[in-house]
CSV table of C-alpha atoms in Angstrom, one decimal:
chain,number,residue,atom,x,y,z
Y,1,MET,CA,31.5,-12.3,-29.3
Y,2,ALA,CA,29.0,-9.7,-30.3
Y,3,TYR,CA,25.8,-9.4,-28.3
Y,4,PRO,CA,22.4,-8.7,-29.9
Y,5,ASP,CA,21.4,-5.1,-29.9
Y,6,ARG,CA,18.7,-4.0,-27.5
Y,7,ARG,CA,15.6,-2.0,-28.4
Y,8,PRO,CA,13.2,-0.2,-26.0
Y,9,TRP,CA,10.3,-2.4,-27.0
Y,10,ARG,CA,12.3,-5.4,-26.0
Y,11,TYR,CA,12.2,-4.1,-22.5
Y,12,GLY,CA,8.4,-3.7,-22.4
Y,13,TYR,CA,8.5,0.1,-22.2
Y,14,ARG,CA,5.4,1.4,-23.8
Y,15,ARG,CA,4.0,4.9,-24.3
Y,16,ARG,CA,0.9,5.2,-22.1
Y,17,GLY,CA,-0.7,8.0,-24.0
Y,18,ARG,CA,0.0,11.2,-25.9
Y,19,HIS,CA,1.5,13.9,-23.7
Y,20,ASN,CA,1.4,11.5,-20.8
Y,21,ASP,CA,4.3,10.4,-18.7
Y,22,GLY,CA,2.3,7.5,-17.3
Y,23,VAL,CA,1.3,9.3,-14.1
Y,24,ARG,CA,-2.4,10.1,-13.5
Y,25,PRO,CA,-3.1,13.7,-13.1
Y,26,ALA,CA,-4.1,14.7,-9.5
Y,27,VAL,CA,-7.8,15.2,-9.0
Y,28,SER,CA,-8.4,18.6,-7.5
Y,29,SER,CA,-10.3,18.9,-4.2
Y,30,ARG,CA,-13.0,21.0,-5.9
Y,31,ASP,CA,-13.7,18.3,-8.5
Y,32,ARG,CA,-13.8,15.7,-5.7
Y,33,ARG,CA,-16.2,17.7,-3.7
Y,34,ARG,CA,-18.4,18.3,-6.7
Y,35,ARG,CA,-18.6,14.6,-7.4
Y,36,GLU,CA,-19.3,13.8,-3.8
Y,37,SER,CA,-22.1,16.4,-3.6
Y,38,ALA,CA,-23.7,15.1,-6.8
Y,39,ALA,CA,-23.6,11.5,-5.5
Y,40,ASP,CA,-25.0,12.5,-2.1
Y,41,LEU,CA,-27.9,14.4,-3.8
Y,42,ALA,CA,-28.7,11.5,-6.0
Y,43,PHE,CA,-28.6,9.2,-2.9
Y,44,ALA,CA,-31.0,11.5,-1.0
Y,45,LEU,CA,-33.4,11.8,-3.9
Y,46,VAL,CA,-33.6,8.0,-4.4
Y,47,LEU,CA,-34.0,7.4,-0.7
Y,48,LEU,CA,-36.7,10.0,-0.1
Y,49,PRO,CA,-39.7,8.3,-1.8
Y,50,LEU,CA,-38.8,4.9,-0.3
Y,51,VAL,CA,-38.7,6.3,3.2
Y,52,LEU,CA,-42.0,8.3,2.7
Y,53,LEU,CA,-43.7,5.1,1.5
Y,54,ALA,CA,-42.3,3.0,4.3
Y,55,THR,CA,-43.4,5.7,6.9
Y,56,ARG,CA,-47.0,5.5,5.7
Y,57,LEU,CA,-46.9,1.7,6.0
Y,58,ALA,CA,-45.5,2.0,9.5
Y,59,GLY,CA,-48.5,4.1,10.4
Y,60,HIS,CA,-50.8,1.3,9.5
Y,61,VAL,CA,-48.7,-1.2,11.4
Y,62,ARG,CA,-48.7,1.0,14.6
Y,63,PRO,CA,-52.2,2.2,15.0
Y,64,ASP,CA,-51.5,3.2,18.6
Y,65,ALA,CA,-49.0,5.8,17.4
Y,66,THR,CA,-49.9,9.3,16.2
Y,67,ARG,CA,-51.4,9.1,12.7
Y,68,VAL,CA,-48.9,9.9,10.0
Y,69,ASP,CA,-50.0,13.3,8.5
Y,70,GLY,CA,-48.4,16.1,6.5
Y,71,THR,CA,-46.2,17.2,9.5
Y,72,ALA,CA,-44.7,13.7,9.8
Y,73,LEU,CA,-44.0,13.5,6.1
Y,74,ALA,CA,-42.5,17.0,6.1
Y,75,LEU,CA,-40.1,16.1,9.0
Y,76,VAL,CA,-39.2,12.9,7.1
Y,77,THR,CA,-38.5,14.9,4.0
Y,78,VAL,CA,-36.3,17.4,5.8
Y,79,ALA,CA,-34.3,14.6,7.5
Y,80,VAL,CA,-33.7,12.7,4.3
Y,81,LEU,CA,-32.9,15.6,2.0
Y,82,ALA,CA,-30.4,16.9,4.6
Y,83,LEU,CA,-28.3,13.9,3.6
Y,84,ALA,CA,-27.6,15.6,0.3
Y,85,ALA,CA,-24.9,17.7,2.1
Y,86,ARG,CA,-23.7,14.9,4.4
Y,87,ARG,CA,-20.1,14.8,3.2
Y,88,LEU,CA,-19.9,18.6,2.5
Y,89,VAL,CA,-21.0,19.6,6.0
Y,90,PRO,CA,-21.3,16.5,8.1
Y,91,ARG,CA,-21.8,18.2,11.4
Y,92,ALA,CA,-24.5,20.5,10.1
Y,93,THR,CA,-26.2,17.6,8.4
Y,94,LEU,CA,-26.2,15.6,11.6
Y,95,ALA,CA,-27.7,18.6,13.5
Y,96,VAL,CA,-30.6,19.0,10.9
Y,97,VAL,CA,-31.3,15.2,10.8
Y,98,THR,CA,-31.2,15.0,14.6
Y,99,ALA,CA,-33.6,17.9,15.0
Y,100,ALA,CA,-36.1,16.6,12.4
Y,101,VAL,CA,-36.1,13.0,13.7
Y,102,SER,CA,-36.3,14.1,17.3
Y,103,ALA,CA,-39.3,16.3,16.5
Y,104,TYR,CA,-40.8,13.3,14.6
Y,105,LEU,CA,-40.4,11.0,17.6
Y,106,VAL,CA,-41.5,13.5,20.3
Y,107,LEU,CA,-44.7,14.1,18.3
Y,108,GLY,CA,-45.4,10.4,18.7
Y,109,TYR,CA,-45.2,9.3,15.1
Y,110,PRO,CA,-44.3,5.6,14.7
Y,111,TYR,CA,-40.8,4.3,14.6
Y,112,GLY,CA,-39.8,3.6,11.1
Y,113,PRO,CA,-37.3,4.2,8.2
Y,114,VAL,CA,-36.7,7.8,9.2
Y,115,LEU,CA,-34.1,6.5,11.6
Y,116,LEU,CA,-32.1,5.5,8.6
Y,117,ALA,CA,-31.3,9.2,8.1
Y,118,VAL,CA,-29.8,9.1,11.6
Y,119,LEU,CA,-27.7,6.0,10.9
Y,120,VAL,CA,-26.3,7.6,7.7
Y,121,ALA,CA,-25.6,11.0,9.2
Y,122,VAL,CA,-23.8,9.6,12.3
Y,123,GLY,CA,-21.8,7.2,10.2
Y,124,THR,CA,-20.7,10.0,7.9
Y,125,VAL,CA,-19.6,12.1,10.8
Y,126,ALA,CA,-17.6,9.2,12.2
Y,127,VAL,CA,-15.9,8.7,8.8
Y,128,ARG,CA,-15.2,12.3,7.9
Y,129,LEU,CA,-14.2,13.9,11.2
Y,130,PRO,CA,-11.4,13.1,13.7
Y,131,LEU,CA,-12.4,10.9,16.6
Y,132,ARG,CA,-12.9,13.6,19.3
Y,133,PRO,CA,-15.2,16.0,17.4
Y,134,ALA,CA,-17.0,13.1,15.9
Y,135,ALA,CA,-17.6,11.6,19.3
Y,136,LEU,CA,-18.9,14.9,20.7
Y,137,ALA,CA,-21.3,15.4,17.8
Y,138,ALA,CA,-22.6,11.8,18.0
Y,139,ALA,CA,-23.0,12.1,21.8
Y,140,ALA,CA,-25.0,15.3,21.4
Y,141,ALA,CA,-27.2,13.7,18.8
Y,142,LEU,CA,-27.8,10.7,21.0
Y,143,VAL,CA,-28.9,12.9,23.9
Y,144,VAL,CA,-31.4,14.8,21.8
Y,145,LEU,CA,-32.7,11.7,20.1
Y,146,LEU,CA,-33.4,10.0,23.5
Y,147,ALA,CA,-35.5,13.0,24.6
Y,148,HIS,CA,-38.6,11.4,23.1
Y,149,LEU,CA,-38.3,8.6,25.7
Y,150,VAL,CA,-39.4,11.1,28.3
Y,151,TRP,CA,-41.3,13.8,26.3
Y,152,SER,CA,-43.4,12.0,23.8
Y,153,ARG,CA,-47.0,12.7,22.8
Y,154,GLY,CA,-47.6,9.0,22.2
Y,155,GLU,CA,-46.7,5.9,24.2
Y,156,ARG,CA,-43.5,6.5,26.2
Y,157,PRO,CA,-41.1,3.5,26.4
Y,158,GLY,CA,-39.3,5.2,29.2
Y,159,TRP,CA,-35.8,4.1,30.2
Y,160,PHE,CA,-36.4,0.6,28.7
Y,161,GLY,CA,-36.0,2.3,25.3
Y,162,VAL,CA,-32.5,3.7,26.0
Y,163,LEU,CA,-30.7,0.6,24.7
Y,164,PRO,CA,-32.5,0.1,21.4
Y,165,GLY,CA,-32.6,3.9,20.9
Y,166,SER,CA,-28.9,4.2,21.5
Y,167,ALA,CA,-28.1,1.5,19.0
Y,168,TRP,CA,-29.2,3.8,16.1
Y,169,VAL,CA,-26.3,6.1,17.1
Y,170,VAL,CA,-23.7,3.8,18.7
Y,171,VAL,CA,-23.6,1.2,15.9
Y,172,PRO,CA,-23.1,3.5,12.9
Y,173,PHE,CA,-20.6,5.5,15.0
Y,174,ALA,CA,-18.5,2.4,15.7
Y,175,LEU,CA,-18.7,1.3,12.1
Y,176,GLY,CA,-17.7,4.8,10.9
Y,177,VAL,CA,-14.7,4.9,13.2
Y,178,ALA,CA,-13.6,1.5,12.0
Y,179,VAL,CA,-13.9,2.6,8.4
Y,180,ARG,CA,-11.9,5.8,9.1
Y,181,ALA,CA,-9.2,3.9,10.9
Y,182,ASN,CA,-8.9,1.4,8.1
Y,183,ARG,CA,-8.6,4.2,5.5
Y,184,GLU,CA,-5.9,5.9,7.6
Y,185,SER,CA,-4.0,2.6,7.9
Y,186,VAL,CA,-4.2,2.1,4.1
Y,187,GLU,CA,-3.1,5.6,3.5
Y,188,ARG,CA,-0.1,5.3,5.9
Y,189,THR,CA,0.9,2.0,4.2
Y,190,ARG,CA,0.6,3.6,0.8
Y,191,THR,CA,2.7,6.6,1.9
Y,192,GLU,CA,5.4,4.4,3.5
Y,193,GLN,CA,5.5,2.3,0.4
Y,194,ALA,CA,5.9,5.4,-1.8
Y,195,ARG,CA,8.6,6.7,0.5
Y,196,ARG,CA,10.4,3.4,0.4
Y,197,GLN,CA,10.2,3.2,-3.4
Y,198,ALA,CA,11.5,6.7,-3.6
Y,199,ASP,CA,14.4,5.9,-1.4
Y,200,GLU,CA,15.2,2.8,-3.5
Y,201,GLU,CA,15.0,4.8,-6.7
Y,202,ARG,CA,17.3,7.4,-5.2
Y,203,LEU,CA,19.8,4.7,-4.3
Y,204,ARG,CA,19.5,3.2,-7.7
Y,205,ILE,CA,20.1,6.5,-9.4
Y,206,ALA,CA,23.0,7.3,-7.1
Y,207,GLN,CA,24.6,4.0,-8.0
Y,208,GLU,CA,24.1,4.7,-11.7
Y,209,VAL,CA,25.5,8.2,-11.5
Y,210,HIS,CA,28.5,6.8,-9.4
Y,211,ASP,CA,29.2,4.2,-12.0
Y,212,VAL,CA,28.9,6.4,-15.0
Y,213,VAL,CA,30.7,9.5,-13.6
Y,214,GLY,CA,33.3,7.4,-11.8
Y,215,HIS,CA,34.2,5.4,-14.8
Y,216,GLY,CA,34.3,8.4,-17.1
Y,217,LEU,CA,36.4,10.5,-14.8
Y,218,ALA,CA,38.9,7.7,-14.2
Y,219,ALA,CA,39.3,7.2,-18.0
Y,220,ILE,CA,39.6,10.9,-18.6
Y,221,SER,CA,42.2,11.3,-15.8
Y,222,MET,CA,44.3,8.6,-17.2
Y,223,GLN,CA,44.1,9.9,-20.7
Y,224,ALA,CA,45.0,13.4,-19.5
Y,225,ASP,CA,48.1,12.1,-17.7
Y,226,ILE,CA,49.1,10.4,-20.9
Y,227,ALA,CA,48.6,13.6,-22.9
Y,228,LEU,CA,50.6,15.7,-20.5
Y,229,HIS,CA,53.4,13.1,-20.6
Y,230,LEU,CA,53.5,13.0,-24.4
Y,231,MET,CA,52.9,16.7,-25.2
Y,232,PRO,CA,56.6,17.9,-25.1
Y,233,ARG,CA,58.1,15.0,-27.1
Y,234,GLN,CA,55.3,13.4,-29.1
Y,235,PRO,CA,52.6,16.0,-29.7
Y,236,GLU,CA,50.8,13.9,-32.3
Y,237,GLN,CA,50.3,11.1,-29.7
Y,238,ALA,CA,49.1,13.7,-27.2
Y,239,VAL,CA,46.5,14.8,-29.7
Y,240,THR,CA,45.3,11.2,-29.9
Y,241,ALA,CA,45.0,11.1,-26.1
Y,242,LEU,CA,43.1,14.4,-26.1
Y,243,THR,CA,40.8,13.0,-28.8
Y,244,ALA,CA,40.1,10.0,-26.5
Y,245,ILE,CA,39.3,12.4,-23.7
Y,246,SER,CA,36.8,14.2,-25.9
Y,247,ARG,CA,35.2,10.9,-26.9
Y,248,THR,CA,35.1,9.5,-23.4
Y,249,SER,CA,33.5,12.6,-22.0
Y,250,ARG,CA,30.8,12.7,-24.7
Y,251,GLU,CA,30.0,9.0,-24.1
Y,252,ALA,CA,29.9,9.5,-20.3
Y,253,LEU,CA,27.6,12.5,-20.8
Y,254,ASP,CA,25.3,10.5,-23.1
Y,255,GLU,CA,25.1,7.7,-20.7
Y,256,LEU,CA,24.4,10.1,-17.8
Y,257,ARG,CA,21.7,11.7,-19.9
Y,258,VAL,CA,20.1,8.3,-20.4
Y,259,THR,CA,20.2,7.6,-16.7
Y,260,LEU,CA,18.7,10.9,-15.6
Y,261,GLY,CA,16.2,10.6,-18.4
Y,262,ALA,CA,14.9,7.4,-16.9
Y,263,VAL,CA,14.2,9.4,-13.7
Y,264,ARG,CA,12.2,12.1,-15.5
Y,265,ARG,CA,10.2,9.8,-17.7
Y,266,GLY,CA,8.6,6.8,-15.9
Y,267,ALA,CA,6.9,5.5,-19.1
Y,268,GLU,CA,9.1,5.5,-22.2
Y,269,ARG,CA,12.9,5.0,-21.6
Y,270,GLU,CA,15.9,4.8,-23.8
Y,271,PRO,CA,17.7,1.4,-23.8
Y,272,VAL,CA,19.7,1.0,-20.6
Y,273,PRO,CA,23.4,-0.1,-20.9
Y,274,GLY,CA,24.0,-3.9,-20.9
Y,275,LEU,CA,26.5,-6.5,-21.8
Y,276,ALA,CA,26.1,-5.5,-25.5
Y,277,ARG,CA,28.2,-2.4,-24.7
Y,278,LEU,CA,31.2,-4.3,-23.3
Y,279,ASP,CA,33.0,-4.0,-26.6
Y,280,ALA,CA,32.6,-0.2,-26.5
Y,281,LEU,CA,33.8,-0.1,-22.8
Y,282,VAL,CA,36.9,-2.1,-23.7
Y,283,GLY,CA,37.6,0.3,-26.5
Y,284,ARG,CA,37.3,3.3,-24.2
Y,285,LEU,CA,39.6,1.7,-21.7
Y,286,ALA,CA,42.2,0.9,-24.3
Y,287,GLY,CA,42.3,4.6,-25.1
Y,288,ALA,CA,43.0,5.2,-21.4
Y,289,GLY,CA,45.9,2.8,-21.5
Y,290,LEU,CA,44.2,-0.3,-20.1
Y,291,ARG,CA,44.1,-3.3,-22.4
Y,292,VAL,CA,41.2,-5.6,-21.6
Y,293,GLU,CA,40.8,-9.2,-22.8
Y,294,LEU,CA,37.1,-10.0,-23.2
Y,295,ARG,CA,36.0,-13.6,-23.2
Y,296,VAL,CA,32.4,-14.8,-23.6
Y,297,THR,CA,31.4,-18.4,-23.0
Y,298,GLY,CA,28.0,-20.0,-23.5
Y,299,GLU,CA,25.2,-18.9,-25.6
Y,300,PRO,CA,24.3,-15.2,-25.0
Y,301,ALA,CA,20.6,-15.0,-24.0
Y,302,ASP,CA,18.1,-12.2,-23.9
Y,303,LEU,CA,18.6,-11.0,-20.3
Y,304,PRO,CA,16.1,-9.1,-18.3
Y,305,PRO,CA,17.1,-5.4,-18.3
Y,306,PRO,CA,17.9,-5.2,-14.6
Y,307,VAL,CA,20.2,-8.3,-14.9
Y,308,ASP,CA,21.8,-7.0,-18.1
Y,309,LEU,CA,22.5,-3.6,-16.5
Y,310,ALA,CA,23.8,-5.1,-13.3
Y,311,ALA,CA,26.2,-7.4,-15.1
Y,312,TYR,CA,27.5,-4.4,-17.2
Y,313,ARG,CA,27.9,-2.2,-14.2
Y,314,VAL,CA,29.9,-4.8,-12.3
Y,315,ALA,CA,32.3,-5.1,-15.2
Y,316,GLN,CA,32.5,-1.4,-15.6
Y,317,GLU,CA,33.1,-0.7,-11.9
Y,318,ALA,CA,35.7,-3.4,-11.5
Y,319,LEU,CA,37.6,-2.2,-14.6
Y,320,THR,CA,37.4,1.3,-13.4
Y,321,ASN,CA,39.0,0.2,-10.1
Y,322,VAL,CA,41.7,-1.6,-12.1
Y,323,LEU,CA,42.4,1.6,-14.0
Y,324,ARG,CA,42.5,3.7,-10.8
Y,325,HIS,CA,44.3,1.5,-8.3
Y,326,ALA,CA,45.8,-1.7,-9.7
Y,327,GLY,CA,48.8,0.0,-11.4
Y,328,VAL,CA,48.7,-2.4,-14.4
Y,329,ASP,CA,47.9,-2.0,-18.1
Y,330,ARG,CA,46.1,-5.3,-18.6
Y,331,ALA,CA,42.9,-6.9,-17.3
Y,332,ALA,CA,40.6,-9.7,-18.3
Y,333,VAL,CA,36.8,-9.9,-18.3
Y,334,THR,CA,35.0,-13.3,-18.6
Y,335,VAL,CA,31.3,-13.5,-19.2
Y,336,ARG,CA,29.7,-16.9,-18.8
Y,337,HIS,CA,26.2,-17.7,-19.9
Y,338,ALA,CA,24.6,-20.8,-18.3
Y,339,PRO,CA,21.0,-22.0,-18.0
Y,340,GLY,CA,19.3,-19.8,-15.5
Y,341,GLU,CA,22.2,-17.5,-14.7
Y,342,VAL,CA,25.0,-15.3,-16.1
Y,343,SER,CA,28.3,-14.5,-14.4
Y,344,VAL,CA,30.9,-11.8,-14.8
Y,345,GLU,CA,34.5,-12.2,-13.7
Y,346,VAL,CA,37.1,-9.4,-13.8
Y,347,THR,CA,40.7,-10.1,-12.9
Y,348,ASP,CA,44.0,-8.2,-13.0
Y,349,ALA,CA,47.6,-8.8,-11.9
Y,350,GLY,CA,48.0,-5.5,-10.2
Y,351,THR,CA,49.1,-4.5,-6.7
Y,352,GLY,CA,46.1,-2.3,-5.8
Y,353,GLY,CA,45.0,-4.7,-3.1
Y,354,GLU,CA,41.7,-5.0,-1.5
Y,355,GLY,CA,41.7,-1.4,-0.2
Y,356,GLY,CA,42.0,0.1,-3.7
Y,357,ALA,CA,39.8,-2.3,-5.5
Y,358,GLY,CA,37.2,-2.0,-2.8
Y,359,HIS,CA,36.0,1.4,-4.0
Y,360,GLY,CA,32.4,0.8,-5.3
Y,361,LEU,CA,32.2,-2.8,-4.0
Y,362,ALA,CA,29.4,-1.9,-1.6
Y,363,GLY,CA,27.3,-0.5,-4.4
Y,364,MET,CA,28.1,-3.6,-6.6
Y,365,ARG,CA,27.1,-5.9,-3.8
Y,366,GLU,CA,23.8,-4.1,-3.2
Y,367,ARG,CA,23.0,-4.1,-6.9
Y,368,VAL,CA,23.7,-7.8,-7.2
Y,369,ALA,CA,22.0,-8.8,-4.0
Y,370,ALA,CA,18.9,-7.0,-5.0
Y,371,LEU,CA,18.6,-9.3,-8.0
Y,372,GLY,CA,19.1,-12.5,-5.9
Y,373,GLY,CA,22.7,-12.9,-7.0
Y,374,GLU,CA,26.1,-13.2,-5.3
Y,375,LEU,CA,29.3,-11.1,-5.5
Y,376,ALA,CA,32.8,-12.1,-4.3
Y,377,ALA,CA,35.8,-9.9,-4.4
Y,378,GLY,CA,39.3,-10.4,-3.1
Y,379,PRO,CA,43.0,-10.8,-3.9
Y,380,LEU,CA,44.2,-13.7,-6.0
Y,381,PRO,CA,46.7,-16.2,-4.5
Y,382,GLY,CA,49.4,-15.4,-7.1
Y,383,GLY,CA,48.8,-11.6,-7.0
Y,384,GLY,CA,46.2,-9.4,-8.4
Y,385,PHE,CA,42.6,-9.0,-7.7
Y,386,ARG,CA,39.4,-10.7,-8.7
Y,387,VAL,CA,35.7,-9.6,-8.8
Y,388,TYR,CA,33.1,-12.3,-9.5
Y,389,ALA,CA,29.4,-11.8,-9.8
Y,390,ARG,CA,26.7,-14.4,-10.4
Y,391,LEU,CA,23.2,-13.3,-11.4
Y,392,PRO,CA,20.1,-15.3,-11.9
Y,393,VAL,CA,18.4,-14.8,-15.2
Y,394,GLU,CA,15.1,-14.0,-13.5
Y,395,PRO,CA,15.4,-11.2,-11.1
Y,396,ALA,CA,14.5,-11.9,-7.4
Y,397,ARG,CA,11.0,-10.7,-6.6
């Protein structure tokens, strides 16, 4: 029974863009720094008028503090504008902010929004730097900021102000460390996932190459033996065998090119082999001296590409093992379509035994198990060997 032909668009492969393989180009560190600097500058310019206005209001609320004058506003401006470089040079930014805010507090100006600059600078240091240098920078900033508790021109809260004063450094530092730890955890998870996917892809490609090359070489070896045997007495038959070798090698190379092309291009791929190619496989094996009876039962369905490929590879590998090890010239392949599943059975009456037919069985089992299916292989009671694979129509997720 003929299977419907497959087309790339049936598999959902789409071109993601002209001259694009579907992978986003990496963003250079220079571009990233430029964007971060622009964002930090915009943040500082937006924050500055708000902090200046709130500082003037704080002066009216705290009449006992030093009156807000030009010096106070200048110190506030320096502290806030320093945030424009907070991600570019976080330690230098924290040093400038700490110096400006400490001078503001020592001069006795009222507590107010200027402390937001400290909060942002400390948090940035905790996020951008490793824990040890970040902790040292934050501790130094805390010591300098607490100096106003002792040397202040206005009212001195003394040691009673240590706890609330420390909160402006300790809280953003703890939050920054938590953010950094979370980012590192996400990055580790992403790296491990990428490595795992790469390992799985390498295993998949190794299985594909094994199936393609192994089958092709087995067929070529058998055809070469036939040609050598016929050359002295029936040269015309030897030419037929050599022609089959040429055809088999070209087909194997074409299939290998499709497999390797799928590695190079993650977006648009050529159709992968499937059950629709069983007739061609049977024809190649006939040229190698193995006659295969192909039976298909049930209504052929549109199989998902991974299932279609796995079913084809099971049949291909099992028939290749028959060709190599069974010592017979006949085999049978039965494909059964049923609701929700498809099965492939390959049998022969040879004497290869489990050891010979076991070549490639591990790869077949891994391929089938990855899709939620089952594979059984073993000798038949009356002699010969049987490979049976059952695959769900929907791949296991």
